[in-house]
Tab-separated table of C-alpha atoms in Angstrom:
chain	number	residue	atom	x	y	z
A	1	UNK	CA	-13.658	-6.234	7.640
A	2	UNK	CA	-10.712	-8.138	5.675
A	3	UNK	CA	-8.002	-8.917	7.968
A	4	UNK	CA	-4.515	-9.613	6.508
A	5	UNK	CA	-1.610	-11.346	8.817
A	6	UNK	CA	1.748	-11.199	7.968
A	7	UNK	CA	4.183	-13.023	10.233
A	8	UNK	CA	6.903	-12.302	11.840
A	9	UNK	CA	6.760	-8.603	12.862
A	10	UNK	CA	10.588	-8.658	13.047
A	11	UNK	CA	13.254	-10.803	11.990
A	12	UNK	CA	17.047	-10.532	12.449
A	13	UNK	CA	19.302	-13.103	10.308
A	14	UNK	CA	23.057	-13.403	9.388
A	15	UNK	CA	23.917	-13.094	6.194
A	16	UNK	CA	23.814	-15.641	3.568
A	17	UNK	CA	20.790	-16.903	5.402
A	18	UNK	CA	17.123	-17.482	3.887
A	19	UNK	CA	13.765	-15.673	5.257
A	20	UNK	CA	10.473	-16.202	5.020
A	21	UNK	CA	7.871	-14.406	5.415
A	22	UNK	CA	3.985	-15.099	5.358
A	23	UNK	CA	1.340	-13.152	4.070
A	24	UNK	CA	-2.432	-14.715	5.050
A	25	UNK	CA	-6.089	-13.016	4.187
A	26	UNK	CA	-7.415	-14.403	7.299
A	27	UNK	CA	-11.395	-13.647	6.415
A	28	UNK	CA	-11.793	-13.718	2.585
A	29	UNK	CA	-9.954	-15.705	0.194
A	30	UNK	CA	-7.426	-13.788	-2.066
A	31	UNK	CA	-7.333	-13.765	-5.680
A	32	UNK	CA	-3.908	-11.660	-6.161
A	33	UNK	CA	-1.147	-10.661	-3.670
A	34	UNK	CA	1.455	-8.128	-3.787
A	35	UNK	CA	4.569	-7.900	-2.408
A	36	UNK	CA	6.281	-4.270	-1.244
A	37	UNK	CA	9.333	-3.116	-0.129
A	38	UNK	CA	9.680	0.121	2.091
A	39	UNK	CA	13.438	1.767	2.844
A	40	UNK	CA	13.701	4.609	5.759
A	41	UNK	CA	11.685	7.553	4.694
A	42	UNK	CA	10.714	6.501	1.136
A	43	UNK	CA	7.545	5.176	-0.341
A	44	UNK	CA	6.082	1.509	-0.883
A	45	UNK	CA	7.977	0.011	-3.879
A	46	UNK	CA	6.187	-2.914	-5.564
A	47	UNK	CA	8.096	-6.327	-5.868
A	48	UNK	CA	6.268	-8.576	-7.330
A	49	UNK	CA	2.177	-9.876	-8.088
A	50	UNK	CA	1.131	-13.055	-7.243
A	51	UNK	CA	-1.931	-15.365	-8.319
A	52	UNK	CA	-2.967	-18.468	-6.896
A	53	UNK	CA	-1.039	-21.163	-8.257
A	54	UNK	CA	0.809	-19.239	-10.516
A	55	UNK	CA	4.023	-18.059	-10.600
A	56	UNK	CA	4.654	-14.279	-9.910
A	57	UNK	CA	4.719	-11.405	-12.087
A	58	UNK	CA	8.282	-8.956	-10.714
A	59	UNK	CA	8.872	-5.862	-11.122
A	60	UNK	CA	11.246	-4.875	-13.227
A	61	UNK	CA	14.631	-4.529	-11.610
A	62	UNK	CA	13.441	-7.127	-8.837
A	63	UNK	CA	15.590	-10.349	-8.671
A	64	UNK	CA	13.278	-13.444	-9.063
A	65	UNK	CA	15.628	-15.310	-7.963
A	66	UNK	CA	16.622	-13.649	-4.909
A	67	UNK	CA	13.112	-13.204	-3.712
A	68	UNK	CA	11.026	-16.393	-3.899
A	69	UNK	CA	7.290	-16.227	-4.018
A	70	UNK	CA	4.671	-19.050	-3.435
A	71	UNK	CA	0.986	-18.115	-3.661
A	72	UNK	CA	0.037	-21.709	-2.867
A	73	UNK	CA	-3.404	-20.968	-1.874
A	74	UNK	CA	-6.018	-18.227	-1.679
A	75	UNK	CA	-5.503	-17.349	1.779
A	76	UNK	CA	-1.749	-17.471	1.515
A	77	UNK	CA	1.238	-16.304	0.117
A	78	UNK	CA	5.123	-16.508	0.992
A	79	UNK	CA	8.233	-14.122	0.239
A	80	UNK	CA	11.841	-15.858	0.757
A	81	UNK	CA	14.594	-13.544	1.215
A	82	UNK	CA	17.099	-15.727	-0.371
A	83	UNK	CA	20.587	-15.585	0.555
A	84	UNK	CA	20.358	-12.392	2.475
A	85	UNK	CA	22.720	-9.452	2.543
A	86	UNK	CA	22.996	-6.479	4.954
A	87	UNK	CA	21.093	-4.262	1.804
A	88	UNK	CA	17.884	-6.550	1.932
A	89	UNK	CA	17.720	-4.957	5.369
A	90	UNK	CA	14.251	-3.290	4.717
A	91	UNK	CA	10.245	-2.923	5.653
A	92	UNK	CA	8.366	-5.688	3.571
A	93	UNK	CA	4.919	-5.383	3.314
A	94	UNK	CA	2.185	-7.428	1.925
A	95	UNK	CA	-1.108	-6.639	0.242
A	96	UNK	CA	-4.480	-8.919	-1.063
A	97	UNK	CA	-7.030	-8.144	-2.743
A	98	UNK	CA	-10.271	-10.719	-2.813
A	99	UNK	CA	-12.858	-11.315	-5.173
A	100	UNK	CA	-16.018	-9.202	-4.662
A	101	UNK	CA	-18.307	-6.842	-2.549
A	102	UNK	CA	-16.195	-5.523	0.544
A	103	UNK	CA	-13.337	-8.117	0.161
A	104	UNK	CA	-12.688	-6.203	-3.266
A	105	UNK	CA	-10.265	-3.738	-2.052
A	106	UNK	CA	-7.061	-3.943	-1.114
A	107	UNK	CA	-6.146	-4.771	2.730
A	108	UNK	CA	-2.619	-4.650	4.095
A	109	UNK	CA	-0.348	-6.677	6.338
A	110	UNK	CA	1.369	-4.916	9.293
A	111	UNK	CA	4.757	-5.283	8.099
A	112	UNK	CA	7.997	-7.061	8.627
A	113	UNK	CA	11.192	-5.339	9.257
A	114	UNK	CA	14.130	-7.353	8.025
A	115	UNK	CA	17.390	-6.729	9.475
A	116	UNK	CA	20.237	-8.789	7.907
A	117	UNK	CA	23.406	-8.764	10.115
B	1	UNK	CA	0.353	4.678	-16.107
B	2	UNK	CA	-1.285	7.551	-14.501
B	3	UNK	CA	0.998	9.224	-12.033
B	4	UNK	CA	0.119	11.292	-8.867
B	5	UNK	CA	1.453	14.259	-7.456
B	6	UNK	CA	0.664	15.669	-3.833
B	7	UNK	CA	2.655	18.436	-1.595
B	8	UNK	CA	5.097	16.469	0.513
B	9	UNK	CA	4.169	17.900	4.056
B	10	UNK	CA	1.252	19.385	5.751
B	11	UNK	CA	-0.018	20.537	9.118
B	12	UNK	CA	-3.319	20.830	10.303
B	13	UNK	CA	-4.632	22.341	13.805
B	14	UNK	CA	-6.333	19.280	15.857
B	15	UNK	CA	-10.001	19.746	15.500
B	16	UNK	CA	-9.472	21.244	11.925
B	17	UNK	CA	-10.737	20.512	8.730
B	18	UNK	CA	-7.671	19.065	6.891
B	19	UNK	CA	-7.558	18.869	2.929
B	20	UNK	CA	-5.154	16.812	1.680
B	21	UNK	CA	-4.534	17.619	-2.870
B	22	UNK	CA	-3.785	15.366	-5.312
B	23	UNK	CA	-3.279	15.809	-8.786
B	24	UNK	CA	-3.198	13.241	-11.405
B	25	UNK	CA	-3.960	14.927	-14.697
B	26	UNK	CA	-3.093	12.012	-16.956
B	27	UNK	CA	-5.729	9.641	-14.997
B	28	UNK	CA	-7.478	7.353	-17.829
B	29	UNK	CA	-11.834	7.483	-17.934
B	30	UNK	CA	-11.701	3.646	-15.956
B	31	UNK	CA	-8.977	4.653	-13.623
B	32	UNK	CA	-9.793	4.792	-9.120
B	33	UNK	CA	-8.462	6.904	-7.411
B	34	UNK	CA	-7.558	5.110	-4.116
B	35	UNK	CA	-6.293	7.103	-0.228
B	36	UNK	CA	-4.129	5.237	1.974
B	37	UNK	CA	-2.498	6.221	5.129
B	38	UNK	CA	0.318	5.068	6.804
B	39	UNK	CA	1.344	5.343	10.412
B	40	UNK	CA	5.175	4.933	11.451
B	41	UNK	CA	6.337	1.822	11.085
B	42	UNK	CA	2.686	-0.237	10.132
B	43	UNK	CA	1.499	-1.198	6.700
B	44	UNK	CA	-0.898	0.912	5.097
B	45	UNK	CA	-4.270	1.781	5.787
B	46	UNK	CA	-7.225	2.001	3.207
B	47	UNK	CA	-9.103	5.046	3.906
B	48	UNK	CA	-11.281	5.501	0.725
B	49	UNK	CA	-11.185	5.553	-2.962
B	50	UNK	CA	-13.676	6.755	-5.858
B	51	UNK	CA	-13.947	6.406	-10.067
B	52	UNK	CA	-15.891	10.069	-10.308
B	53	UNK	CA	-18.348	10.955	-8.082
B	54	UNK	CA	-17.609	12.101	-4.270
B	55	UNK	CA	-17.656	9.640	-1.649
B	56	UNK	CA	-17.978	9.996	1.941
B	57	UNK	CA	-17.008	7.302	4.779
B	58	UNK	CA	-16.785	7.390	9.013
B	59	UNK	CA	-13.073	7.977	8.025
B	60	UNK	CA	-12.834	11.145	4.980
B	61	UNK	CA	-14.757	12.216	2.179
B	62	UNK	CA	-13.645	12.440	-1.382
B	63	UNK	CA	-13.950	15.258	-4.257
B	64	UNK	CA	-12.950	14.317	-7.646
B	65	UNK	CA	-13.275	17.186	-9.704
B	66	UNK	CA	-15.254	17.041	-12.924
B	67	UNK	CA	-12.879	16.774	-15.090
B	68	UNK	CA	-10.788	13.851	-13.137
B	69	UNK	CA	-7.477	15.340	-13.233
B	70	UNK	CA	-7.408	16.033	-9.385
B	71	UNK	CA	-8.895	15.403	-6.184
B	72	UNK	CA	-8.969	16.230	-2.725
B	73	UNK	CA	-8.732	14.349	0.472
B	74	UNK	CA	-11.286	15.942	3.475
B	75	UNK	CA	-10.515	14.433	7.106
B	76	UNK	CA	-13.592	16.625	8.785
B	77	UNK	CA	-11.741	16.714	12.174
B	78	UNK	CA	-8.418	15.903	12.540
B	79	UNK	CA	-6.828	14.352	15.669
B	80	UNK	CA	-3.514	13.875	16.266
B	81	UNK	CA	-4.074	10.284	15.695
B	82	UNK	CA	-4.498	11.324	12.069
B	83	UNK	CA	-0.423	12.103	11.664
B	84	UNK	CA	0.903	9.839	9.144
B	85	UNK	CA	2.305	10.091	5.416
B	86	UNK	CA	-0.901	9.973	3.103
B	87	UNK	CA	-0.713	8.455	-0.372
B	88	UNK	CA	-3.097	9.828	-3.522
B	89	UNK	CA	-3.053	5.977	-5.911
B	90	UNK	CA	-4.547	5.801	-9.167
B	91	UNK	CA	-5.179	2.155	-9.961
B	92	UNK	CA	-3.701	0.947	-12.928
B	93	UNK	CA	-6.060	0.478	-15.699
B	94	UNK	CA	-6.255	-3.246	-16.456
B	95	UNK	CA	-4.220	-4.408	-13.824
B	96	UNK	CA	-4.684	-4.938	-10.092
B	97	UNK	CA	-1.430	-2.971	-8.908
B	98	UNK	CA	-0.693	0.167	-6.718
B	99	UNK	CA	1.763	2.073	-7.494
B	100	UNK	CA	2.147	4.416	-4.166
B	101	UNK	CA	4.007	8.163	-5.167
B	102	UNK	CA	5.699	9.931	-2.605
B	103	UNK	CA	2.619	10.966	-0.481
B	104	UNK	CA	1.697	13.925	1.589
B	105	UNK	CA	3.627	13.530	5.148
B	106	UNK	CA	0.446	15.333	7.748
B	107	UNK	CA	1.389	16.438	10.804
B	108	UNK	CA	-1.318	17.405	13.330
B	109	UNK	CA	-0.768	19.318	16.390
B	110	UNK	CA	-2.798	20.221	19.404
């Protein structure tokens, strides 16, 4: 079945600092790739939608600047916590989706948990 | 953007049928209806998703009633492995996102 990696698990930074985290679609190429965010005991929030060699599509209310996506290729994609503060401390989760047949759906990394000291 | 609503907690006996609701009574004729579960602290799991007809998998089956507006979530057996927060998604028409609601929070015990 599709298989999506995102890397690292867990990351601790000091503020001001930069993340980043990766998002790969290890067995199918993907076409689009989303980017969530996840507080304590609330639901996923969608960030942003990414395309292959385009730029991404936020959310409204989601700081573009802040949080820098590269989709550089169809088995990867990149969110960079710019400049982090103590209230980017959150669960970040990715998601792809692939072209066809059973690659069609949507498959979903394991995660990172950001905590910004 | 059709919008989903589902009870915020349930419990189920382990070995139980457990039915898991979900309205969304302003779904469009093109809209899925995706299920996803999530276990503490991992991303979400695809479990199954249908346009109108039932479906069935090794994981749940499906309803969708006839008219679309709701449908119902069937894990045959439950096992305690099977406590996480469940989320009802209906696709966006035209676009590729989920949106995730609140979800159903299912708590099986022995």
């Amino acid at each position: 079945g599709a298989v999506v990696s995102q890397h690292p698990s867990r990351v601790i930074c000091k503020s001001g600092t930069s993340v980043k985290i990766e998002c790969r679609s290890l067995d199918f190429q993907a076409t689009t790739m989303f980017w969530y965010r996840q507080f304590p005991k609330q639901s996923l929030m969608l960030m942003a939608t990414s395309n292959e060699g385009s730029k991404a599509t936020y959310e409204q209310g989601v700081e573009k600047d802040k949080f820098l996506i590269n989709h550089a290729s169809l088995t990867l994609s990149t969110l960079t916590v710019t400049s982090a503060h103590p209230e980017d401390s959150s669960f970040y989760i990715c998601s792809a989706r692939g072209r066809t047949g059973a690659n069609y759906g949507y498959t979903f990394g394991s995660g990172t948990r950001l905590t910004v000291v | 953007d059709a919008k989903t609503t589902q009870p915020p907690s349930m419990d189920c006996a382990e070995g139980r049928a457990a039915n898991l609701p979900c309205n969304h009574s302003t779904i469009s004729g093109n809209e899925y209806v995706y299920w996803y579960r999530q276990i503490h602290s991992q991303g979400p799991q695809y479990i199954i998703h249908g346009l109108k007809n039932n479906e069935t998998n090794e994981m749940a089956s499906l309803i969708i009633t006839e008219d679309r507006k709701s449908s119902t979530l069937i894990l045959p057996h439950a096992t305690l492995r099977d406590t996480a927060v469940y989320y009802c998604i209906v696709r966006i028409l035209n676009t590729d996102k989920l949106i995730f609601g609140t979800g159903t929070r299912l708590q099986v015990f022995p």
